[in-house]
Short mmCIF file of C-alpha atoms and ligand atoms in Angstrom, two decimals:
data_model
loop_
_atom_site.label_atom_id
_atom_site.label_comp_id
_atom_site.label_asym_id
_atom_site.label_seq_id
_atom_site.Cartn_x
_atom_site.Cartn_y
_atom_site.Cartn_z
CA MET D 1 -23.49 7.62 14.50
CA ARG D 2 -21.98 6.92 17.74
CA ILE D 3 -23.54 8.40 20.92
CA ALA D 4 -21.71 8.96 24.42
CA VAL D 5 -24.56 9.74 26.45
CA CYS D 6 -22.72 11.29 30.02
CA GLY D 7 -24.66 11.48 32.96
CA SER D 8 -25.18 10.71 36.54
CA ILE D 9 -25.28 6.34 37.84
CA ALA D 10 -27.68 5.51 40.65
CA THR D 11 -30.10 3.54 41.78
CA ASP D 12 -33.20 4.63 43.97
CA HIS D 13 -34.44 2.59 46.79
CA LEU D 14 -37.46 3.22 47.56
CA MET D 15 -39.71 1.41 51.23
CA THR D 16 -43.45 2.15 51.98
CA TYR D 17 -44.54 2.77 56.37
CA GLN D 18 -46.96 1.34 57.44
CA GLY D 19 -48.05 4.23 59.36
CA ARG D 20 -47.97 8.19 60.68
CA PHE D 21 -44.39 9.71 60.55
CA ALA D 22 -45.72 12.50 62.62
CA ASP D 23 -46.96 9.57 65.40
CA SER D 24 -43.59 9.26 66.58
CA LEU D 25 -41.73 12.03 66.25
CA VAL D 26 -41.73 14.63 69.60
CA PRO D 27 -41.51 18.21 68.42
CA ASP D 28 -39.89 19.75 72.03
CA GLN D 29 -37.34 16.77 71.16
CA LEU D 30 -36.24 16.85 67.44
CA ALA D 31 -33.10 18.48 68.43
CA LYS D 32 -32.34 14.65 69.83
CA ILE D 33 -34.25 12.74 67.29
CA SER D 34 -33.90 9.17 66.66
CA VAL D 35 -36.24 6.97 65.34
CA SER D 36 -35.93 4.01 63.01
CA PHE D 37 -39.72 3.04 60.95
CA LEU D 38 -40.78 -0.80 60.22
CA VAL D 39 -41.04 -1.22 57.06
CA ASP D 40 -42.64 -3.19 54.63
CA ASP D 41 -41.32 -3.31 51.47
CA LEU D 42 -38.27 -1.86 49.53
CA GLN D 43 -38.21 -1.38 46.01
CA VAL D 44 -34.92 -1.34 43.81
CA ARG D 45 -35.10 0.59 40.91
CA ARG D 46 -32.47 1.30 38.21
CA GLY D 47 -32.10 5.21 36.77
CA GLY D 48 -29.88 7.40 36.75
CA ILE D 49 -30.28 9.58 34.00
CA ALA D 50 -27.29 8.68 31.26
CA ALA D 51 -28.18 5.85 32.04
CA ASN D 52 -32.00 5.65 31.71
CA ILE D 53 -31.16 7.68 28.46
CA SER D 54 -28.82 4.90 28.12
CA PHE D 55 -31.36 1.71 28.31
CA GLY D 56 -33.67 4.00 25.98
CA MET D 57 -31.71 4.01 23.26
CA ALA D 58 -30.69 -0.03 23.55
CA ARG D 59 -34.25 -0.46 23.15
CA LEU D 60 -34.33 0.88 19.96
CA GLY D 61 -31.27 -0.87 19.09
CA HIS D 62 -27.94 0.95 19.52
CA HIS D 63 -25.59 0.68 21.69
CA PRO D 64 -24.75 4.45 23.19
CA VAL D 65 -20.49 4.27 25.12
CA LEU D 66 -21.94 4.81 28.66
CA VAL D 67 -19.69 7.71 30.68
CA GLY D 68 -20.56 8.09 34.49
CA ALA D 69 -19.06 6.91 38.20
CA VAL D 70 -20.45 4.14 39.83
CA GLY D 71 -19.18 1.93 43.16
CA GLU D 72 -18.50 -1.12 43.53
CA ASP D 73 -21.96 -2.35 43.65
CA PHE D 74 -21.89 -2.09 40.40
CA ASP D 75 -22.18 -5.84 38.89
CA SER D 76 -25.41 -6.51 39.10
CA TYR D 77 -26.37 -2.86 37.88
CA ARG D 78 -23.84 -3.60 34.98
CA SER D 79 -24.92 -6.93 33.95
CA TRP D 80 -28.66 -5.64 33.30
CA LEU D 81 -27.76 -2.30 31.86
CA GLU D 82 -25.34 -4.52 28.88
CA ARG D 83 -27.93 -7.27 28.54
CA HIS D 84 -29.74 -4.94 26.84
CA GLY D 85 -27.17 -3.46 24.82
CA VAL D 86 -25.45 -0.56 26.31
CA ASP D 87 -21.08 -0.22 26.57
CA CYS D 88 -20.38 0.04 30.09
CA ASP D 89 -16.89 -0.83 29.42
CA HIS D 90 -16.26 2.38 30.08
CA VAL D 91 -17.43 3.41 33.13
CA HIS D 92 -15.45 4.72 36.18
CA VAL D 93 -14.94 2.12 39.19
CA SER D 94 -15.17 3.66 42.32
CA GLU D 95 -12.44 2.19 44.94
CA MET D 96 -13.94 4.17 47.46
CA ARG D 97 -17.27 4.82 47.36
CA HIS D 98 -21.37 3.14 46.61
CA THR D 99 -23.13 3.84 43.76
CA ALA D 100 -25.10 7.44 44.04
CA ARG D 101 -27.85 6.40 46.08
CA PHE D 102 -31.62 7.95 46.43
CA VAL D 103 -32.73 6.33 49.78
CA CYS D 104 -36.74 6.75 50.52
CA THR D 105 -39.41 6.55 52.64
CA THR D 106 -43.46 7.40 52.16
CA ASP D 107 -45.38 7.31 55.14
CA GLU D 108 -49.69 6.19 54.77
CA ASP D 109 -49.79 10.06 54.67
CA MET D 110 -47.20 9.66 51.56
CA ALA D 111 -45.44 12.67 54.29
CA GLN D 112 -41.76 12.13 53.16
CA ILE D 113 -38.04 11.04 54.36
CA ALA D 114 -34.88 10.67 52.43
CA SER D 115 -31.26 10.95 51.65
CA PHE D 116 -29.65 11.08 48.46
CA TYR D 117 -25.92 10.26 48.54
CA ALA D 118 -24.07 10.97 45.31
CA GLY D 119 -20.89 9.19 46.28
CA ALA D 120 -18.99 7.61 43.13
CA MET D 121 -21.11 10.32 40.70
CA SER D 122 -18.71 13.14 42.61
CA GLU D 123 -15.47 11.06 40.70
CA ALA D 124 -17.08 11.67 37.25
CA ARG D 125 -15.20 14.75 37.11
CA ASP D 126 -12.17 12.56 37.37
CA ILE D 127 -12.57 11.42 33.51
CA GLU D 128 -11.65 12.12 30.47
CA LEU D 129 -13.42 12.24 27.16
CA GLY D 130 -10.34 11.60 24.63
CA PRO D 131 -9.22 7.87 26.13
CA ILE D 132 -12.41 7.06 26.02
CA VAL D 133 -13.59 8.08 22.81
CA ALA D 134 -10.46 6.35 21.30
CA ALA D 135 -10.59 3.31 23.33
CA VAL D 136 -14.26 3.34 20.37
CA GLY D 137 -12.90 4.34 17.84
CA GLY D 138 -14.36 7.48 17.69
CA VAL D 139 -18.33 9.72 18.64
CA ASP D 140 -20.35 11.65 16.65
CA LEU D 141 -22.25 13.23 19.92
CA VAL D 142 -21.98 13.51 23.61
CA LEU D 143 -24.35 13.94 25.88
CA VAL D 144 -24.49 16.88 29.08
CA SER D 145 -26.65 15.35 31.17
CA ALA D 146 -27.20 16.00 35.24
CA ASP D 147 -24.00 14.48 36.97
CA ASP D 148 -21.66 16.00 38.96
CA PRO D 149 -21.96 19.17 38.66
CA GLN D 150 -18.36 20.31 37.88
CA ALA D 151 -17.95 16.47 35.30
CA MET D 152 -20.73 18.02 33.61
CA LEU D 153 -18.33 21.75 32.75
CA ARG D 154 -15.23 18.83 32.47
CA HIS D 155 -17.23 17.24 29.57
CA SER D 156 -18.51 20.68 27.78
CA THR D 157 -15.65 21.70 27.64
CA GLU D 158 -13.52 19.05 26.85
CA CYS D 159 -16.09 19.07 23.75
CA ARG D 160 -15.26 21.88 22.67
CA THR D 161 -12.10 22.04 23.33
CA ARG D 162 -11.64 18.55 21.26
CA GLN D 163 -14.42 20.08 18.37
CA ILE D 164 -16.89 17.15 18.69
CA PRO D 165 -20.70 18.19 18.79
CA PHE D 166 -21.98 17.44 21.63
CA ALA D 167 -25.68 17.90 23.23
CA ALA D 168 -26.90 19.72 26.48
CA ASP D 169 -29.24 18.51 29.70
CA VAL D 170 -28.35 20.11 32.61
CA SER D 171 -32.09 19.78 33.44
CA GLN D 172 -32.57 19.37 37.28
CA GLN D 173 -29.20 20.40 38.33
CA LEU D 174 -30.09 24.14 36.75
CA ALA D 175 -31.45 24.63 39.91
CA VAL D 176 -27.79 24.32 41.87
CA MET D 177 -26.04 26.32 39.08
CA ASP D 178 -24.99 29.33 39.05
CA GLY D 179 -25.13 32.04 35.26
CA ALA D 180 -21.53 31.41 34.68
CA SER D 181 -22.09 27.31 34.50
CA ILE D 182 -24.45 26.95 32.47
CA ARG D 183 -23.57 29.25 29.85
CA THR D 184 -20.93 26.75 30.29
CA LEU D 185 -23.02 24.42 29.80
CA VAL D 186 -25.20 25.79 26.72
CA ASP D 187 -22.64 27.52 24.37
CA GLY D 188 -21.76 25.58 21.54
CA ALA D 189 -24.12 23.25 22.18
CA THR D 190 -25.27 21.09 18.56
CA TYR D 191 -28.71 20.20 20.93
CA LEU D 192 -30.39 21.63 24.51
CA PHE D 193 -33.15 19.69 25.77
CA THR D 194 -34.57 21.30 28.11
CA ASN D 195 -38.83 20.77 29.80
CA GLU D 196 -40.49 24.00 29.22
CA TYR D 197 -39.95 25.55 32.84
CA GLU D 198 -36.05 24.72 32.15
CA ALA D 199 -36.79 26.39 29.29
CA HIS D 200 -37.30 29.62 31.43
CA LEU D 201 -34.80 28.54 34.01
CA THR D 202 -32.61 29.16 31.70
CA GLU D 203 -33.00 32.28 30.04
CA GLN D 204 -33.02 33.56 33.33
CA LYS D 205 -30.36 31.81 35.21
CA THR D 206 -27.65 32.23 32.07
CA GLY D 207 -29.57 35.77 30.81
CA TRP D 208 -29.22 35.08 27.18
CA SER D 209 -33.05 35.69 25.23
CA ALA D 210 -34.65 32.95 23.35
CA GLU D 211 -32.49 34.58 20.76
CA GLU D 212 -29.67 34.78 21.80
CA ILE D 213 -29.66 30.43 22.52
CA LEU D 214 -30.70 29.79 19.33
CA ASP D 215 -27.96 31.76 18.25
CA ARG D 216 -25.50 29.70 20.75
CA VAL D 217 -27.49 26.32 20.21
CA GLY D 218 -27.60 24.29 16.95
CA THR D 219 -30.68 23.22 17.65
CA ARG D 220 -32.84 23.58 21.16
CA ILE D 221 -35.91 21.65 21.50
CA ILE D 222 -38.41 22.19 24.82
CA THR D 223 -40.78 19.11 26.10
CA ARG D 224 -44.44 20.38 27.34
CA GLY D 225 -45.42 17.73 29.03
CA ARG D 226 -48.91 16.40 27.43
CA ASP D 227 -48.45 19.40 25.04
CA GLY D 228 -46.16 17.37 23.24
CA ALA D 229 -42.50 19.05 22.43
CA SER D 230 -41.04 21.98 19.80
CA VAL D 231 -38.07 21.63 18.17
CA LEU D 232 -36.44 25.68 16.55
CA ARG D 233 -33.92 26.74 15.22
CA ARG D 234 -32.63 30.67 13.84
CA GLY D 235 -34.63 31.26 11.07
CA GLU D 236 -36.58 28.29 10.68
CA ASP D 237 -40.40 27.29 11.76
CA PRO D 238 -40.54 25.67 14.65
CA ILE D 239 -40.88 21.98 14.69
CA GLU D 240 -44.39 21.01 16.99
CA VAL D 241 -44.45 17.43 17.88
CA PRO D 242 -47.86 16.49 19.56
CA ILE D 243 -47.44 13.37 22.45
CA ALA D 244 -48.38 9.72 21.53
CA THR D 245 -52.43 8.63 21.21
CA ASP D 246 -53.70 6.91 23.98
CA VAL D 247 -51.08 7.78 27.01
CA GLN D 248 -51.97 5.88 29.75
CA ARG D 249 -49.68 7.56 32.37
CA VAL D 250 -49.00 5.49 35.82
CA ASP D 251 -46.01 6.87 37.11
CA PRO D 252 -44.46 9.89 35.42
CA THR D 253 -40.74 9.28 36.25
CA GLY D 254 -38.54 8.91 33.74
CA VAL D 255 -40.16 10.34 30.51
CA GLY D 256 -37.92 13.49 30.15
CA ASP D 257 -35.76 10.47 30.34
CA ALA D 258 -37.28 7.97 27.32
CA PHE D 259 -38.14 11.68 25.10
CA ARG D 260 -34.43 11.74 25.26
CA ALA D 261 -33.10 8.25 24.34
CA GLY D 262 -36.38 8.71 21.12
CA PHE D 263 -34.41 11.50 20.63
CA LEU D 264 -30.70 10.71 20.67
CA ALA D 265 -32.45 7.08 18.67
CA GLY D 266 -33.33 8.94 15.72
CA LEU D 267 -30.35 10.83 15.44
CA ALA D 268 -28.77 7.98 15.28
CA TRP D 269 -30.34 6.91 12.43
CA ASP D 270 -30.07 10.00 10.60
CA LEU D 271 -33.91 10.86 10.12
CA PRO D 272 -35.29 14.40 10.26
CA LEU D 273 -34.98 16.51 13.29
CA GLU D 274 -39.71 15.59 13.38
CA ARG D 275 -38.86 12.32 13.27
CA CYS D 276 -37.07 12.28 15.88
CA ALA D 277 -39.45 14.16 17.81
CA GLN D 278 -42.15 12.13 17.26
CA LEU D 279 -39.22 9.06 18.78
CA GLY D 280 -39.70 11.03 21.80
CA SER D 281 -42.60 11.00 22.11
CA THR D 282 -43.68 7.53 21.41
CA LEU D 283 -41.08 6.19 23.73
CA ALA D 284 -42.18 8.91 26.55
CA SER D 285 -45.34 6.63 26.44
CA TYR D 286 -44.02 3.33 27.80
CA VAL D 287 -42.28 5.04 30.31
CA LEU D 288 -44.76 7.05 31.34
CA GLU D 289 -47.92 3.83 31.36
CA THR D 290 -44.98 1.20 33.22
CA VAL D 291 -42.93 2.12 36.87
CA GLY D 292 -39.61 2.99 37.26
CA THR D 293 -37.84 3.95 34.50
CA GLN D 294 -35.84 0.76 33.26
CA GLU D 295 -39.26 -1.69 33.63
CA TYR D 296 -41.27 -0.87 29.78
CA THR D 297 -40.31 -3.35 27.15
CA PHE D 298 -42.09 -3.23 23.92
CA ASP D 299 -41.49 -5.44 21.05
CA ASN D 300 -40.82 -3.22 17.61
CA ALA D 301 -44.71 -4.23 15.35
CA HIS D 302 -46.05 -2.56 18.79
CA PHE D 303 -43.78 0.33 18.63
CA LEU D 304 -44.00 1.12 15.00
CA ASP D 305 -47.95 0.37 15.40
CA ARG D 306 -48.18 2.89 17.81
CA PHE D 307 -45.91 5.56 16.21
CA GLY D 308 -47.82 4.55 13.26
CA GLN D 309 -51.23 5.96 14.72
CA ALA D 310 -49.97 8.72 16.10
CA TYR D 311 -47.31 10.19 13.16
CA GLY D 312 -48.94 8.19 10.01
CA ALA D 313 -47.91 5.38 8.07
CA GLU D 314 -45.60 7.14 5.29
CA ALA D 315 -43.23 8.49 9.03
CA ALA D 316 -44.18 4.88 10.76
CA ALA D 317 -42.23 3.29 7.90
CA GLU D 318 -39.37 5.82 7.72
CA VAL D 319 -38.60 3.83 11.48
CA ALA D 320 -39.02 0.73 10.35
CA THR D 321 -36.25 0.39 8.21
CA HIS D 322 -33.82 0.90 11.12
CA LEU D 323 -36.37 -0.45 13.15
CA GLY D 324 -34.50 -4.58 13.47
N1 ATP U 401 -49.37 13.04 29.45
C1 ATP U 401 -48.36 12.70 28.78
N2 ATP U 401 -48.80 11.75 28.47
C2 ATP U 401 -48.00 11.63 26.98
N3 ATP U 401 -46.75 11.85 27.06
C3 ATP U 401 -46.26 12.65 27.79
C4 ATP U 401 -46.97 13.10 28.86
N4 ATP U 401 -46.07 13.71 29.63
C5 ATP U 401 -45.31 13.90 28.69
N5 ATP U 401 -44.77 13.40 27.62
C6 ATP U 401 -44.05 12.99 27.27
O1 ATP U 401 -43.12 13.60 26.95
C7 ATP U 401 -41.89 14.22 26.95
C8 ATP U 401 -41.50 15.35 27.87
O2 ATP U 401 -42.58 14.87 28.56
P1 ATP U 401 -41.49 16.21 30.07
O3 ATP U 401 -41.58 17.73 29.11
O4 ATP U 401 -42.80 15.60 30.92
O5 ATP U 401 -39.91 16.23 30.32
P2 ATP U 401 -39.55 16.73 31.75
O6 ATP U 401 -40.41 17.10 32.49
O7 ATP U 401 -38.38 15.90 31.07
O8 ATP U 401 -40.36 15.04 32.85
P3 ATP U 401 -39.17 14.30 33.54
O9 ATP U 401 -37.94 16.30 33.88
O10 ATP U 401 -40.75 14.70 34.95
O11 ATP U 401 -38.61 13.00 33.86
C9 ATP U 401 -43.34 14.84 26.02
O12 ATP U 401 -42.30 16.11 25.81
C10 ATP U 401 -44.21 14.05 25.80
O13 ATP U 401 -43.67 13.46 24.92
MG1 MG U 402 -36.12 16.88 32.87
#
């Protein structure tokens, strides 16, 4: 099963300032503000939802097709993703704009000054899935995750028109999109991913009840942080999957993406939904234990051992036949 992952591709530039921003601000002169903070630490982290999810799937041995828009500065990030098994051949490279970038400086009080430059991401709306699907010889599922909102609408509409099954993952774009747009993204999706808060927000903004949403999507997956995840299907008992065991919580950034990566890896192996959610939870635990969203490493034996501890030897044996 071949999966295309559409969504944002970005880097985070994180700096720390050994002082207090407040000490350099003159409240009655803010209209003429001009300050520069000398920072002594810069971390550049690879991120973006689609890149994180593709990376996670590739770590489990898949070769997902990454779909998104970047700038000419993408070369080293491309090389990293390709080296880990992500197909970047169809990423759109802008001639005008840089790759999306989040720049944030944190001071010693944890106060933050940040900017997000969407840049090339806005060109994702120019991407047509048809030629990509043809070039890779067919795609069985398209994940439409957070991206330029117009691109998200275009991708899900194109999937419906071309009758390509798609999974909807609106996540942070739920906050900015209106009800009609969210209905377009969700309606007819084979899978709908949200966390618990986003599940309520989806219901509120679309005006559809939980039952109506289940009528419109095949399978609904709701992640609940440390309370695990639920997999819901119309007329079936919910599948409740607890978190993996002995997880150290170091940096929660990217757990949702890793969960999706594991889940989609399970789908691509044709495993049952419960196994997919267990794979998601296990992969999420590695991200939770490392700083950054693509910095985790594991070998298959460790992964399977961890999986078995949480979900039993039989479930682990089922996964082992696929995992290298
Ligand atoms: N504290 C935790 N310990 C172990 N596993 C966790 C923990 N928090 C989250 N997870 C795993 O990650 C999955 C996704 O978490 P969560 O519901 O918090 O996603 P999210 O809110 O979309 O996160 P984000 O958008 O910040 O990446 C959970 O279903 C669970 O499997
Ligand atoms: Mg999330």
